[in-house]
């Protein structure tokens, strides 16, 4: 650890010296914009259906895929919701660890007596529990997209953008289910028990089984490249940027390089965690995410409770704006695009990133984790993003701190202003929340990017170290440049991941359905056995 931190300091010293001579933020921002502008334009190229009707092609792929999965899996977004809650609670942990036939199949009387002892060593592969996998994945989604992203969407698309964010979240539940099921199905497990998973593996192995090995390899390589870029962009620089912005704003630092100094401190803290791998990351996120999300949601509920008479008016604005545009540039389509774009950026459904974290779960039934994963877009977008939007809309009635249709660059500050109108000085707590959310998101995305890096460059200490050093350097870069360049590049890299992932998942949907049927049959078999008098083994584990 000491050698690693010393090496990091040595690498950052030239950057720090440079920062003392010129304004780092402006220089980095200009260079960054020059080198990434073409990629952003390509990813968000708008297909002109008419003079006023233009939609980014990548959103068509994303929403089209989500609609297909929703229909194909017979509204799994809704029919699987209660089952997902039970799985997270551990109601089916016994069959997931040992298989339903081992525990509840046809047994002779003697076999039944010692079943608990005989299954001790017959556990499933994996490194983390359902809850840890869920919080690790949620830590990469719940955070600044909910706090800053919602404010950005409202500033551009008005209240109506909230409706389309909710739609994106509900449809995204089916996408998350499908990709995370495949993540567990086609994961690699090393001799030491370390799990390597994600779209890279199910694209290559899954499509290989279907006789499309060449296509699978190409899509896997493309995804690996994009997930590395996404880890540096949306999973890193955007987080560091907004955390630094809120910190500098709160304490009114005048130093041009204050953001960079904040980034260096954040990079050191991130380094301490990411060296430990997914187990360390899951251990940290399962504590940070529920705690900070709980505080944030509680504060939002307090504000909504204090203004409960205005909630119906706020929803009225949301629905009216969703289908009229309310004078927003681009009208209905402009509002729809902003809502879906920010909703997708927030919950990452269809992107494939979450499948990397969920692939490390301990289970013998891949669909069990797919069902757990569908909770993410609901919690992240349908619940938390909607709460944030309602708070901003309601408090903006009197405070007037946000003019709809006028793009902003200070997403976090707008949300902080909204909370401060009802809970004085809550911006201080929000600053802590932003920093912790940014921290948890960065450590989770470092794992995502690392998996892509390993896939491309092999598994070893040297390759791991190269990636980690690069990731930490990007923490500092993100804290030092303007939001404009960061958010454009972040969106572009994350949305680029959608293309190879959605193509592969659509081709592999029959495999997902087979796994879903297998798991649901196992649940029914357990229920039938218990109703016939069998003991619930879950009580003894």
PDB file of N, CA and C in Angstrom, residues 2 17 37 54 123-124 127 136 147 157 177 183 246-247 290 330 343 375 394-395 398 403 448 476 486 531:
ATOM      1  N   UNK A   2       1.892   1.301   0.878  1.00  0.00           N
ATOM      2  CA  UNK A   2       2.754   2.480   0.962  1.00  0.00           C
ATOM      3  C   UNK A   2       3.478   2.731  -0.352  1.00  0.00           C
ATOM      4  N   UNK A  17       2.985  20.623 -10.151  1.00  0.00           N
ATOM      5  CA  UNK A  17       3.893  21.721 -10.489  1.00  0.00           C
ATOM      6  C   UNK A  17       3.336  22.548 -11.633  1.00  0.00           C
ATOM      7  N   UNK A  37     -14.470  15.776 -28.822  1.00  0.00           N
ATOM      8  CA  UNK A  37     -15.643  16.343 -29.491  1.00  0.00           C
ATOM      9  C   UNK A  37     -16.211  15.477 -30.594  1.00  0.00           C
ATOM     10  N   UNK A  54     -36.226  15.010 -34.536  1.00  0.00           N
ATOM     11  CA  UNK A  54     -34.878  14.437 -34.604  1.00  0.00           C
ATOM     12  C   UNK A  54     -34.580  13.689 -33.301  1.00  0.00           C
ATOM     13  N   UNK A 123     -21.430 -25.375  -1.934  1.00  0.00           N
ATOM     14  CA  UNK A 123     -21.989 -24.036  -2.136  1.00  0.00           C
ATOM     15  C   UNK A 123     -21.692 -23.524  -3.533  1.00  0.00           C
ATOM     16  N   UNK A 124     -22.422 -22.477  -3.938  1.00  0.00           N
ATOM     17  CA  UNK A 124     -22.290 -21.916  -5.279  1.00  0.00           C
ATOM     18  C   UNK A 124     -21.048 -21.058  -5.413  1.00  0.00           C
ATOM     19  N   UNK A 127     -18.494 -14.372  -5.109  1.00  0.00           N
ATOM     20  CA  UNK A 127     -17.725 -13.683  -4.081  1.00  0.00           C
ATOM     21  C   UNK A 127     -18.579 -12.851  -3.132  1.00  0.00           C
ATOM     22  N   UNK A 136     -23.452  -2.735  -4.494  1.00  0.00           N
ATOM     23  CA  UNK A 136     -22.274  -2.377  -5.297  1.00  0.00           C
ATOM     24  C   UNK A 136     -22.705  -1.779  -6.628  1.00  0.00           C
ATOM     25  N   UNK A 147     -28.849  13.553  -8.215  1.00  0.00           N
ATOM     26  CA  UNK A 147     -28.772  14.877  -7.599  1.00  0.00           C
ATOM     27  C   UNK A 147     -28.532  15.956  -8.652  1.00  0.00           C
ATOM     28  N   UNK A 157     -35.235  20.418 -20.155  1.00  0.00           N
ATOM     29  CA  UNK A 157     -36.500  19.855 -20.619  1.00  0.00           C
ATOM     30  C   UNK A 157     -37.723  20.249 -19.821  1.00  0.00           C
ATOM     31  N   UNK A 177     -32.646  -6.807 -15.923  1.00  0.00           N
ATOM     32  CA  UNK A 177     -32.895  -8.223 -15.654  1.00  0.00           C
ATOM     33  C   UNK A 177     -32.165  -9.112 -16.660  1.00  0.00           C
ATOM     34  N   UNK A 183     -24.889 -12.042 -17.240  1.00  0.00           N
ATOM     35  CA  UNK A 183     -23.614 -11.802 -16.574  1.00  0.00           C
ATOM     36  C   UNK A 183     -23.210 -12.949 -15.667  1.00  0.00           C
ATOM     37  N   UNK A 246     -19.213  21.137  -5.636  1.00  0.00           N
ATOM     38  CA  UNK A 246     -20.015  21.388  -4.448  1.00  0.00           C
ATOM     39  C   UNK A 246     -19.131  21.742  -3.254  1.00  0.00           C
ATOM     40  N   UNK A 247     -17.992  21.090  -3.131  1.00  0.00           N
ATOM     41  CA  UNK A 247     -17.060  21.342  -2.026  1.00  0.00           C
ATOM     42  C   UNK A 247     -16.498  22.761  -2.115  1.00  0.00           C
ATOM     43  N   UNK A 290     -26.772   2.510   1.520  1.00  0.00           N
ATOM     44  CA  UNK A 290     -28.038   2.591   2.255  1.00  0.00           C
ATOM     45  C   UNK A 290     -28.085   3.796   3.205  1.00  0.00           C
ATOM     46  N   UNK A 330     -37.407  22.351 -28.848  1.00  0.00           N
ATOM     47  CA  UNK A 330     -37.583  20.993 -29.357  1.00  0.00           C
ATOM     48  C   UNK A 330     -38.943  20.427 -29.040  1.00  0.00           C
ATOM     49  N   UNK A 343     -32.388   9.867 -17.554  1.00  0.00           N
ATOM     50  CA  UNK A 343     -32.825   8.678 -16.839  1.00  0.00           C
ATOM     51  C   UNK A 343     -31.902   7.504 -17.109  1.00  0.00           C
ATOM     52  N   UNK A 375     -34.494  -4.283  -9.588  1.00  0.00           N
ATOM     53  CA  UNK A 375     -34.833  -3.313  -8.555  1.00  0.00           C
ATOM     54  C   UNK A 375     -34.069  -2.002  -8.722  1.00  0.00           C
ATOM     55  N   UNK A 394     -41.325  21.942  -6.704  1.00  0.00           N
ATOM     56  CA  UNK A 394     -42.150  22.558  -5.660  1.00  0.00           C
ATOM     57  C   UNK A 394     -41.463  23.776  -5.041  1.00  0.00           C
ATOM     58  N   UNK A 395     -40.182  23.640  -4.687  1.00  0.00           N
ATOM     59  CA  UNK A 395     -39.481  24.765  -4.051  1.00  0.00           C
ATOM     60  C   UNK A 395     -39.214  25.891  -5.041  1.00  0.00           C
ATOM     61  N   UNK A 398     -41.769  29.352  -5.435  1.00  0.00           N
ATOM     62  CA  UNK A 398     -41.576  30.628  -4.754  1.00  0.00           C
ATOM     63  C   UNK A 398     -40.151  31.159  -4.895  1.00  0.00           C
ATOM     64  N   UNK A 403     -34.819  28.529 -14.101  1.00  0.00           N
ATOM     65  CA  UNK A 403     -35.662  28.929 -15.223  1.00  0.00           C
ATOM     66  C   UNK A 403     -35.694  27.782 -16.230  1.00  0.00           C
ATOM     67  N   UNK A 448     -15.634  -1.976 -12.690  1.00  0.00           N
ATOM     68  CA  UNK A 448     -16.156  -2.211 -14.028  1.00  0.00           C
ATOM     69  C   UNK A 448     -15.046  -2.031 -15.067  1.00  0.00           C
ATOM     70  N   UNK A 476      -8.354  13.182 -10.702  1.00  0.00           N
ATOM     71  CA  UNK A 476      -7.821  14.536 -10.569  1.00  0.00           C
ATOM     72  C   UNK A 476      -8.195  15.391 -11.776  1.00  0.00           C
ATOM     73  N   UNK A 486     -16.958  17.349 -19.389  1.00  0.00           N
ATOM     74  CA  UNK A 486     -17.085  16.096 -18.653  1.00  0.00           C
ATOM     75  C   UNK A 486     -18.402  15.401 -18.958  1.00  0.00           C
ATOM     76  N   UNK A 531     -44.863 -27.352   1.506  1.00  0.00           N
ATOM     77  CA  UNK A 531     -46.299 -27.576   1.735  1.00  0.00           C
ATOM     78  C   UNK A 531     -46.601 -29.053   1.981  1.00  0.00           C
TER      79      UNK A 531
END
